[in-house]
Short mmCIF file of C-alpha atoms and ligand atoms in Angstrom, two decimals:
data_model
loop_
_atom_site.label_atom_id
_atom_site.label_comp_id
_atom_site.label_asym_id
_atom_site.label_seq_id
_atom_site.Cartn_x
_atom_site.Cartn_y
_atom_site.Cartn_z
CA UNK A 28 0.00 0.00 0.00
CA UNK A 29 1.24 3.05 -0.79
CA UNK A 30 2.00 5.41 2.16
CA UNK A 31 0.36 8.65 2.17
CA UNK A 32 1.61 10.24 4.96
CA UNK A 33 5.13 10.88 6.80
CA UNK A 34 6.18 11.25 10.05
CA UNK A 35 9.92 12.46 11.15
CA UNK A 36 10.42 12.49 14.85
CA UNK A 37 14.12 12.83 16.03
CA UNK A 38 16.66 12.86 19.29
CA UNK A 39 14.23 10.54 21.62
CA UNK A 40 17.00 9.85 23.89
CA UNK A 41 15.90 7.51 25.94
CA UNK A 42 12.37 9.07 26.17
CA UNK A 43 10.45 5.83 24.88
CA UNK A 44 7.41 6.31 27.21
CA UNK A 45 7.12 9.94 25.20
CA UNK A 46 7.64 7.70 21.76
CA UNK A 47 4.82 5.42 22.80
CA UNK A 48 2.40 8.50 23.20
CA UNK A 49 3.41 10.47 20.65
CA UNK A 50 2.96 7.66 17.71
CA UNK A 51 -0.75 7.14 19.55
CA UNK A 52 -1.10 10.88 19.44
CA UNK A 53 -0.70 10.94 15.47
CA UNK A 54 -2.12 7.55 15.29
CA UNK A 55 0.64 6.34 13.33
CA UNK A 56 -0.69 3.52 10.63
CA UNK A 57 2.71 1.84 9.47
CA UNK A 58 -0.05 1.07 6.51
CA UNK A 59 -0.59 4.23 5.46
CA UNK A 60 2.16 6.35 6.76
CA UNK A 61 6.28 6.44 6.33
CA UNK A 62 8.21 7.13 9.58
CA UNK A 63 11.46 8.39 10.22
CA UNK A 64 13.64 8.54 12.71
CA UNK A 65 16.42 11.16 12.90
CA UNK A 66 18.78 9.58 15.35
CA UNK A 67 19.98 9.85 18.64
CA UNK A 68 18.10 7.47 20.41
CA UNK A 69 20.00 6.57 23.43
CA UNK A 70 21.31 8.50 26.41
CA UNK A 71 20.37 11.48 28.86
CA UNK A 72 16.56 9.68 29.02
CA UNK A 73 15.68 7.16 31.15
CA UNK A 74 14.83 4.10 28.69
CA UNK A 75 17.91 3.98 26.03
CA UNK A 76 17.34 0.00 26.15
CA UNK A 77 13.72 0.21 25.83
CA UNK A 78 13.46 2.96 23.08
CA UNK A 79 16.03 1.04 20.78
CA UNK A 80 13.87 -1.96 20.98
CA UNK A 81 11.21 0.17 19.76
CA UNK A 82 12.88 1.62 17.59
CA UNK A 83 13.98 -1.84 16.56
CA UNK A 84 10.14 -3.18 16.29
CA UNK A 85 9.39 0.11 14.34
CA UNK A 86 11.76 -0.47 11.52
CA UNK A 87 11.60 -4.78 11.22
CA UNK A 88 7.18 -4.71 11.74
CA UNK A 89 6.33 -0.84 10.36
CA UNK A 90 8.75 -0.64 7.68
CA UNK A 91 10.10 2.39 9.59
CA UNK A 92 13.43 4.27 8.42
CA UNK A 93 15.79 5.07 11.19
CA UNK A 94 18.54 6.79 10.54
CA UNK A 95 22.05 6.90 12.86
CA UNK A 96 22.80 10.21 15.20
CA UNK A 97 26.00 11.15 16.63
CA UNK A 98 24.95 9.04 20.39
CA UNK A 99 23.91 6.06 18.65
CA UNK A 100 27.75 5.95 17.16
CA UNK A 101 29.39 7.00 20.21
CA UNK A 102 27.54 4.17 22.02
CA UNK A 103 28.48 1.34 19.49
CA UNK A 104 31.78 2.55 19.53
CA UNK A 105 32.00 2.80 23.77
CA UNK A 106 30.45 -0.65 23.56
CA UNK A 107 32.64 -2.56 20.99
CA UNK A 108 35.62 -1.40 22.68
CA UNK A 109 36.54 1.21 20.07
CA UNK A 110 36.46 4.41 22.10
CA UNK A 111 39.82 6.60 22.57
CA UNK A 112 39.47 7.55 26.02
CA UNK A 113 38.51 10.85 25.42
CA UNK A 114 35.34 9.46 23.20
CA UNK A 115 34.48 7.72 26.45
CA UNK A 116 34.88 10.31 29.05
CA UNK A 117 32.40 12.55 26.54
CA UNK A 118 29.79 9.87 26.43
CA UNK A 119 29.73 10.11 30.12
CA UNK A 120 29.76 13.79 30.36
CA UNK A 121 26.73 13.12 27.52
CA UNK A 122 24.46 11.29 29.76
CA UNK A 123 26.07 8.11 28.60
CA UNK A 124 25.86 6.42 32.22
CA UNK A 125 22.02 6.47 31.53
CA UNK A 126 22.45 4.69 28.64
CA UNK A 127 24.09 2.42 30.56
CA UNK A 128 22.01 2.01 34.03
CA UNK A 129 18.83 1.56 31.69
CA UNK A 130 20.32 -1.49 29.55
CA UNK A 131 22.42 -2.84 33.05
CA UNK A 132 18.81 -2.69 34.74
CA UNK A 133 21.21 -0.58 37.30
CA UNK A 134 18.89 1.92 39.27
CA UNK A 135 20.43 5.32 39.89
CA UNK A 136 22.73 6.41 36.95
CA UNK A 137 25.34 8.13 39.36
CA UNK A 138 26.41 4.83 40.44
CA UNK A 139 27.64 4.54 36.86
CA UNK A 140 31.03 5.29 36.68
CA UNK A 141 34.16 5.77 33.48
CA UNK A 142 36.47 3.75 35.49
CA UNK A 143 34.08 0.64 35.15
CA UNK A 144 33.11 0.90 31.55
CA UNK A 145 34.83 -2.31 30.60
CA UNK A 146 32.94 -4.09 33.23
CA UNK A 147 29.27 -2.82 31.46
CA UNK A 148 30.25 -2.94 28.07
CA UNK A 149 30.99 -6.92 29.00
CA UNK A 150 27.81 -7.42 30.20
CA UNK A 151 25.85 -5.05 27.85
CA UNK A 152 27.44 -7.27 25.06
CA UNK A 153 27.05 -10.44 26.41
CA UNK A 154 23.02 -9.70 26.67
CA UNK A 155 22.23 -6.71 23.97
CA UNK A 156 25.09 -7.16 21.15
CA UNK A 157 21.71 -7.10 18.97
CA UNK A 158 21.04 -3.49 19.82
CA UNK A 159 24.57 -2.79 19.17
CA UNK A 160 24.54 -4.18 16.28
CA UNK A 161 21.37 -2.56 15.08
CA UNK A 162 22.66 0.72 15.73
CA UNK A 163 26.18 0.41 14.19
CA UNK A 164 24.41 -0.45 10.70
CA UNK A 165 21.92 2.68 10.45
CA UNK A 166 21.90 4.63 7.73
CA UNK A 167 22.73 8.29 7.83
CA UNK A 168 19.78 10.05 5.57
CA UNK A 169 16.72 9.13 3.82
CA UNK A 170 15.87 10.87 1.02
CA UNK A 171 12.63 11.68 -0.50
CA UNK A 172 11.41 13.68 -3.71
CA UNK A 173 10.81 17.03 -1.66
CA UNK A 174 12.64 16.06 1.63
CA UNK A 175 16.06 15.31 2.64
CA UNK A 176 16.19 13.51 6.45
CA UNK A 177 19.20 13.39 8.36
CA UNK A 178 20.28 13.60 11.99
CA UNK A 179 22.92 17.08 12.51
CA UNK A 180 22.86 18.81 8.76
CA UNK A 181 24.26 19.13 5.15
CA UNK A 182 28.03 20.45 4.67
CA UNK A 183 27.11 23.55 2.20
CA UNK A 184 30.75 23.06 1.11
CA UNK A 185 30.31 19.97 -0.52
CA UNK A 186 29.09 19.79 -3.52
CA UNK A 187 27.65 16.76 -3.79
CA UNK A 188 25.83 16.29 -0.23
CA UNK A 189 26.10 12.26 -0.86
CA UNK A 190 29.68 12.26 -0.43
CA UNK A 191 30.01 14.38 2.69
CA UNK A 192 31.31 13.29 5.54
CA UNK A 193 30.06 10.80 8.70
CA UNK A 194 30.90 13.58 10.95
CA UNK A 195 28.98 16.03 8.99
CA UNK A 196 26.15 13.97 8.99
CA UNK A 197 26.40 12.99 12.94
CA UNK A 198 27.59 16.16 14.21
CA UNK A 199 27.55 19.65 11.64
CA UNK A 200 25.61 22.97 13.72
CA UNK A 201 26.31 26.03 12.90
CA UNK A 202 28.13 25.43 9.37
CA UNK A 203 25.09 23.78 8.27
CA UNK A 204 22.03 25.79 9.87
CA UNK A 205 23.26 28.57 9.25
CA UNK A 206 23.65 28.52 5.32
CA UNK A 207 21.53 28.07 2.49
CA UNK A 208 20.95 24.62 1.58
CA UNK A 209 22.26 23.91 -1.74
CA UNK A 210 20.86 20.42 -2.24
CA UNK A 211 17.63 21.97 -4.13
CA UNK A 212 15.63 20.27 -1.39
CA UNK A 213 14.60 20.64 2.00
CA UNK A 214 16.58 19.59 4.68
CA UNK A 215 14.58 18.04 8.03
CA UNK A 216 17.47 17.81 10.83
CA UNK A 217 17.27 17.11 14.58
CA UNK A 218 21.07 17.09 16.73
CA UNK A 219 20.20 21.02 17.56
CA UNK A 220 18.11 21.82 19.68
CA UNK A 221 15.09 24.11 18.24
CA UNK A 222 15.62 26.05 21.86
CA UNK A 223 18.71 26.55 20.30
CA UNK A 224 17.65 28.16 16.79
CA UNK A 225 14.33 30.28 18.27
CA UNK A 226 14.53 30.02 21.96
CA UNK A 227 11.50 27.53 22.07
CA UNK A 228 11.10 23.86 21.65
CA UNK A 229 8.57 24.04 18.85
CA UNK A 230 9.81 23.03 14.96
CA UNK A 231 11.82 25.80 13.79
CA UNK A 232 11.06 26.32 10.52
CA UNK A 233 13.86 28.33 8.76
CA UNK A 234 13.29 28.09 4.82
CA UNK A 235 15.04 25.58 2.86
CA UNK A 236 15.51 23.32 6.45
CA UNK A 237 13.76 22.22 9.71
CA UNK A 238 14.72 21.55 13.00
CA UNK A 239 12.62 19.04 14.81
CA UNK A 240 14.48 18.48 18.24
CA UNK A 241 12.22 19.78 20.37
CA UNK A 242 14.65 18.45 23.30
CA UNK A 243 12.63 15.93 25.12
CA UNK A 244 15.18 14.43 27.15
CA UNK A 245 16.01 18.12 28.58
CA UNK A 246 11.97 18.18 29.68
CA UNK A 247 11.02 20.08 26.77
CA UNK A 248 9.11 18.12 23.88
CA UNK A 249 9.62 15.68 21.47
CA UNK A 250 8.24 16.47 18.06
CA UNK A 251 6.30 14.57 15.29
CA UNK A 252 6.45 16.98 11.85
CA UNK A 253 3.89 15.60 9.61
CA UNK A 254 3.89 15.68 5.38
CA UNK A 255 1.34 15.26 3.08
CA UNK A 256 2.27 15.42 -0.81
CA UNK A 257 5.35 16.98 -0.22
CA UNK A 258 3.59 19.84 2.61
CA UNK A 259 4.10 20.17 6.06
CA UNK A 260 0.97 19.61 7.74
CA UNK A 261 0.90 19.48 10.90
CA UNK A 262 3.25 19.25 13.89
CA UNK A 263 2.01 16.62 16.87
CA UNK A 264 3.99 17.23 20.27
CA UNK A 265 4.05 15.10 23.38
CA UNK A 266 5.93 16.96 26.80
CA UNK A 267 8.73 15.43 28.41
CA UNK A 268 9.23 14.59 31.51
CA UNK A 269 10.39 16.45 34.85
CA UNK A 270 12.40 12.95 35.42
CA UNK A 271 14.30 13.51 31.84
CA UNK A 272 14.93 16.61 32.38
CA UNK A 273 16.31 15.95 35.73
CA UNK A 274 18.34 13.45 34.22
CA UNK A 275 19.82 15.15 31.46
CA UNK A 276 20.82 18.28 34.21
CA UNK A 277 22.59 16.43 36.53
CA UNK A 278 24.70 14.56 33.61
CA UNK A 279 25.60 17.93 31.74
CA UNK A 280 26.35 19.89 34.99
MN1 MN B 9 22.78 14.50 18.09
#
């Protein structure tokens, strides 16, 4: 059947209890309707195991597209052992010890500490090298006939956008958001925050691109931007939590 209607939702970060409601909230049809994912679905929330096994579910039974942020990288890297040890003391300072206490089944994140990252990534492995793996081999855009999807931005010095960089993909700000697109389409992007681009959490809309992180896992919002025919339509939001955001400020302190 052909779908008729598409959803991009991005940076859940372990916020899968906000997921959950916000697919009912746009009563999402994987029949009828396309959904993408922009990325960044682990850390700083409380459920990083739970919402990749959504995620998971939403791609293999709903034909879902997710596509790879820059957390979902540094945690497959942390996890296969391929960190420098800079990489890992930034996934901790990232709210990487959530990550870790929610797939550990651990309680209290603070208990989570750098020194002991061997020790979890053993036993995250031994029981969740699935997720791992499922997260290592996402793809970083999808690509529509009006929309481009990707998790941080397009590299306006590149001329072909297909050949830019991972890093551009994963992690571009500034360099991206703030030039025109020269793709000839527009560009839907999560990574920065909307609070970031017009000091509110709503879909910032800013011409030829448009931010959807509405910053759930900072208590905010997570975002669902709906298209129809190649038209933004509507934008569903579901509120985060105080717990998230609690979370997410005593990890970034
Ligand atoms: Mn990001």
């Amino acid at each position: 059947m052909n779908k008729t209607r598409t959803l991009a939702i991005s940076d859940i970060h372990g916020c899968a209890e906000q997921l959950k409601r916000l697919l009912a909230k746009c009563r999402f049809d994987a029949r009828c309707d396309r959904l993408v994912l922009l990325g960044d679905y682990v850390d700083r929330g409380p459920g990083s195991r739970q919402a990749v096994a959504l995620v998971r579910r939403l791609v293999r039974e709903s034909g879902a597209i997710a596509l790879q942020g820059n957390h979902d990288r540094r945690f497959v890297r942390v996890m296969q052992g391929r960190a420098h040890p800079a990489e890992i003391l930034k996934f901790f300072e990232k709210g990487g010890a959530e990550a870790i206490g929610s797939y550990l089944g651990a309680g209290h994140a603070s208990r989570i500490v750098p020194e002991r990252v061997s020790e979890y990534r053993a036993r995250i492995m031994a029981g969740c090298e699935d997720h791992i793996r499922f997260l290592e081999h996402l793809p970083y855009y999808y690509e529509d006939d009006h929309f481009i999807y990707v998790h941080a931005g397009l590299n306006p010095e590149i001329q072909d956008w297909r050949q830019q960089s991972v890093m551009d993909y994963l992690f571009i700000r500034e360099a991206f958001y703030k030039h025109p697109v020269t793709a000839g389409k527009t560009v839907v992007f999560g990574h920065t925050k909307a609070i970031e681009l017009h000091d509110k959490p709503d879909v910032w809309f800013g011409g030829d691109k448009i931010g959807i992180d509405g910053g759930c896992s900072y208590g905010y919002q997570l975002n669902a931007l709906e298209i129809v025919d190649g038209a933004v339509t509507r934008v569903y939001v579901e509120p985060g939590t105080r717990t998230s955001r609690a979370a997410a400020g005593r990890r970034s302190r």
